[in-house]
Coordinates of C-alpha atoms in Angstrom, one line a residue:
V11 CA 0.0 0.0 0.0
A12 CA 2.8 2.4 0.9
T13 CA 4.4 1.8 -2.5
V14 CA 1.2 2.6 -4.3
A15 CA 0.6 5.7 -2.2
T16 CA 4.1 6.9 -3.0
R17 CA 3.5 6.5 -6.7
I18 CA 0.2 8.4 -6.5
A19 CA 1.9 11.1 -4.5
D20 CA 4.7 11.4 -7.1
L21 CA 2.2 11.5 -9.9
S22 CA 0.2 14.2 -8.1
R23 CA 3.4 16.2 -7.5
R24 CA 4.4 16.0 -11.1
R25 CA 1.0 17.1 -12.5
A26 CA 1.0 20.0 -10.1
A27 CA 4.4 21.1 -11.2
Q28 CA 3.4 20.9 -14.8
R29 CA 0.4 23.1 -14.2
L30 CA 2.5 25.8 -12.6
V31 CA 1.5 29.2 -14.1
G32 CA 3.0 32.6 -13.7
R33 CA 5.9 31.7 -11.5
D34 CA 8.8 31.7 -14.0
E35 CA 10.8 34.3 -12.2
Q36 CA 10.5 32.6 -8.8
L37 CA 11.3 29.2 -10.3
D38 CA 14.3 30.6 -12.0
A39 CA 15.4 32.0 -8.6
L40 CA 15.2 28.6 -7.1
T41 CA 16.8 26.7 -9.9
S42 CA 19.7 29.1 -9.9
L43 CA 20.7 27.3 -6.6
L44 CA 21.6 24.3 -8.8
D45 CA 24.2 26.3 -10.9
P46 CA 27.9 25.4 -10.5
D47 CA 28.5 28.9 -9.1
P48 CA 25.2 29.8 -7.5
P49 CA 24.3 33.2 -6.1
A50 CA 23.0 31.5 -3.0
L51 CA 22.9 28.1 -1.3
I52 CA 19.8 28.6 0.8
A53 CA 16.4 30.0 -0.2
F54 CA 13.3 31.0 1.7
V55 CA 10.0 30.9 -0.2
H56 CA 7.3 32.8 1.7
G57 CA 3.8 33.9 1.2
I58 CA 0.3 33.6 2.6
A59 CA -1.6 30.4 2.8
G60 CA -2.8 29.0 -0.6
I61 CA -0.6 31.4 -2.6
G62 CA 1.2 28.5 -4.3
K63 CA 4.3 27.8 -2.3
T64 CA 4.0 24.0 -2.4
A65 CA 3.3 24.1 -6.2
L66 CA 6.5 26.1 -6.7
L67 CA 8.4 23.8 -4.5
N68 CA 7.2 20.8 -6.4
A69 CA 8.2 22.4 -9.7
F70 CA 11.7 23.1 -8.3
T71 CA 12.0 19.5 -7.0
L72 CA 11.1 18.1 -10.4
E73 CA 13.6 20.4 -12.1
A74 CA 16.3 19.4 -9.6
E75 CA 15.7 15.7 -10.1
E76 CA 15.7 16.1 -13.9
R77 CA 19.2 17.7 -13.5
G78 CA 20.3 14.7 -11.6
A79 CA 20.2 16.1 -8.1
R80 CA 19.2 13.9 -5.2
V81 CA 16.3 15.7 -3.4
L82 CA 15.0 15.0 0.1
A83 CA 11.6 16.7 0.3
L84 CA 10.2 17.0 3.9
D85 CA 6.9 18.4 5.1
C86 CA 7.5 20.0 8.5
R87 CA 3.9 19.2 9.6
T88 CA 4.8 15.5 9.7
I89 CA 8.0 15.9 11.8
E90 CA 8.4 16.4 15.5
P91 CA 9.8 20.0 15.9
T92 CA 12.9 18.9 17.8
E93 CA 16.5 18.2 16.8
R94 CA 15.9 14.5 17.4
G95 CA 12.7 14.5 15.3
F96 CA 14.4 16.3 12.5
L97 CA 17.4 14.1 12.4
Q98 CA 15.2 11.0 12.5
A99 CA 13.3 12.4 9.4
L100 CA 16.6 12.9 7.6
G101 CA 17.7 9.4 8.5
D102 CA 20.9 8.2 6.8
R103 CA 19.7 9.5 3.4
S104 CA 22.2 11.6 1.5
A105 CA 20.8 14.5 -0.6
D106 CA 22.1 17.3 -2.7
V107 CA 19.0 19.4 -2.1
I108 CA 16.8 19.4 1.1
T109 CA 13.4 21.1 0.9
L110 CA 11.4 22.0 4.0
D111 CA 7.7 22.8 3.3
N112 CA 5.3 24.4 5.8
F113 CA 8.3 25.7 7.7
E114 CA 6.1 28.0 9.8
V115 CA 5.3 25.1 12.1
F116 CA 9.0 24.5 12.7
R117 CA 10.0 27.8 14.2
L118 CA 11.2 26.2 17.4
L119 CA 14.1 24.7 15.5
D120 CA 15.0 27.9 13.6
T121 CA 18.0 28.8 15.8
W122 CA 19.4 25.3 15.7
L123 CA 19.0 25.0 12.0
R124 CA 20.6 28.4 11.4
Q125 CA 23.5 28.1 13.8
E126 CA 24.3 24.4 13.7
F127 CA 22.6 22.2 11.0
V128 CA 22.9 24.4 7.9
P129 CA 26.4 25.7 8.5
G130 CA 27.5 22.1 9.0
L131 CA 26.3 20.9 5.6
P132 CA 28.8 20.2 2.8
D133 CA 29.3 23.1 0.4
A134 CA 27.6 21.2 -2.4
A135 CA 24.3 21.1 -0.4
R136 CA 21.3 23.3 -1.1
V137 CA 18.4 24.0 1.2
V138 CA 15.0 25.5 0.4
F139 CA 12.6 26.6 3.2
S140 CA 9.0 27.3 2.4
G141 CA 6.6 28.9 4.8
R142 CA 4.2 31.7 5.4
E143 CA 6.7 34.1 7.0
P144 CA 10.0 35.5 5.6
P145 CA 13.2 34.4 7.3
V146 CA 14.1 36.0 10.6
A147 CA 16.7 38.7 10.1
A148 CA 19.5 36.6 11.5
W149 CA 19.5 34.3 8.4
L150 CA 20.5 37.3 6.3
T151 CA 22.9 38.9 8.7
T152 CA 24.8 36.1 10.5
P153 CA 28.5 36.0 9.4
E154 CA 28.5 32.2 8.8
L155 CA 25.7 32.6 6.2
G156 CA 26.6 36.0 4.8
G157 CA 25.5 36.3 1.2
L158 CA 24.4 32.7 1.0
V159 CA 20.7 33.2 1.7
S160 CA 18.1 34.5 -0.8
T161 CA 14.4 35.2 -0.3
V162 CA 11.6 34.3 -2.9
P163 CA 8.4 36.1 -1.9
L164 CA 5.1 34.9 -3.5
G165 CA 2.2 37.2 -4.1
P166 CA -1.0 36.9 -6.1
L167 CA -0.7 35.9 -9.8
A168 CA -0.5 38.7 -12.3
D169 CA -3.8 39.4 -14.0
E170 CA -3.0 37.7 -17.3
D171 CA -1.5 34.6 -15.5
A172 CA -4.6 34.3 -13.4
K173 CA -6.9 34.5 -16.4
R174 CA -4.8 31.9 -18.2
L175 CA -5.2 29.6 -15.2
L176 CA -8.9 30.1 -15.2
R177 CA -9.1 29.4 -18.9
D178 CA -7.1 26.2 -18.4
F179 CA -9.6 25.1 -15.8
G180 CA -12.5 26.0 -18.1
V181 CA -13.8 28.9 -15.9
S182 CA -14.6 32.3 -17.2
E183 CA -11.6 34.7 -16.7
R184 CA -14.1 37.4 -15.5
V185 CA -14.3 35.7 -12.1
N186 CA -10.7 36.9 -11.4
R187 CA -12.4 40.2 -10.4
I188 CA -13.4 38.4 -7.3
L189 CA -10.5 35.9 -6.9
R190 CA -7.8 38.5 -7.4
G191 CA -5.1 36.1 -8.6
H192 CA -5.1 33.9 -5.6
P193 CA -4.1 30.4 -6.9
L194 CA -6.0 28.3 -4.3
A195 CA -9.2 30.4 -4.7
I196 CA -8.9 29.8 -8.5
R197 CA -8.6 26.1 -8.1
L198 CA -11.5 26.0 -5.6
A199 CA -13.6 28.0 -8.0
A200 CA -12.6 25.7 -10.9
A201 CA -13.8 22.7 -8.8
T202 CA -17.3 24.2 -8.4
L203 CA -17.9 26.6 -11.2
R204 CA -18.6 26.5 -14.9
E205 CA -19.9 29.1 -17.4
G206 CA -23.1 30.7 -16.2
D207 CA -22.7 29.8 -12.5
E208 CA -23.5 32.2 -9.8
L209 CA -20.0 33.5 -9.1
E210 CA -19.6 34.5 -12.8
H211 CA -22.8 36.5 -12.6
V212 CA -21.5 38.3 -9.6
A213 CA -18.2 39.0 -11.4
A214 CA -20.0 40.4 -14.4
Q215 CA -21.9 43.0 -12.4

């Protein structure tokens, strides 16, 4: 059962990455970490709930794997927020790239990660954090990490990108007047709306 679940999860992640719309700049910022001489080794993706952080992270993971990188993708919601819990989640798996999604629930470990774990990684390692809040200032100012940390803020989709996503889902682009480029709201609308439905009538007023 676990094997089947893993395959379904991988398929879902791949499809979500392929549907990513309007995040080329942010995806480029993350994939630049994979360059031979990258501008940064650590990135923080941040934005409000439902803005598309996990979708962006999935797309980056897919790109990194296609480039031959070994990626360890972790969801902080499933890990005990202690040093022991984190190290158990890592296990003995080696990885070129570690991603930590839903990092906002892991703030208790922020200092340890910043002061001990990340500085102790080999120089070929890359780490991407993803959460609702930007990194605390110490990530950007501590001497051990000076110049190695970048931030990737996510906001609503640009109007044209939002309309494209709505069209892809078969929903009138006019409803973006209500949804305002919020990716999760667009997907929820697509699950319940079609041409002529109530929300579209509201948007047309």
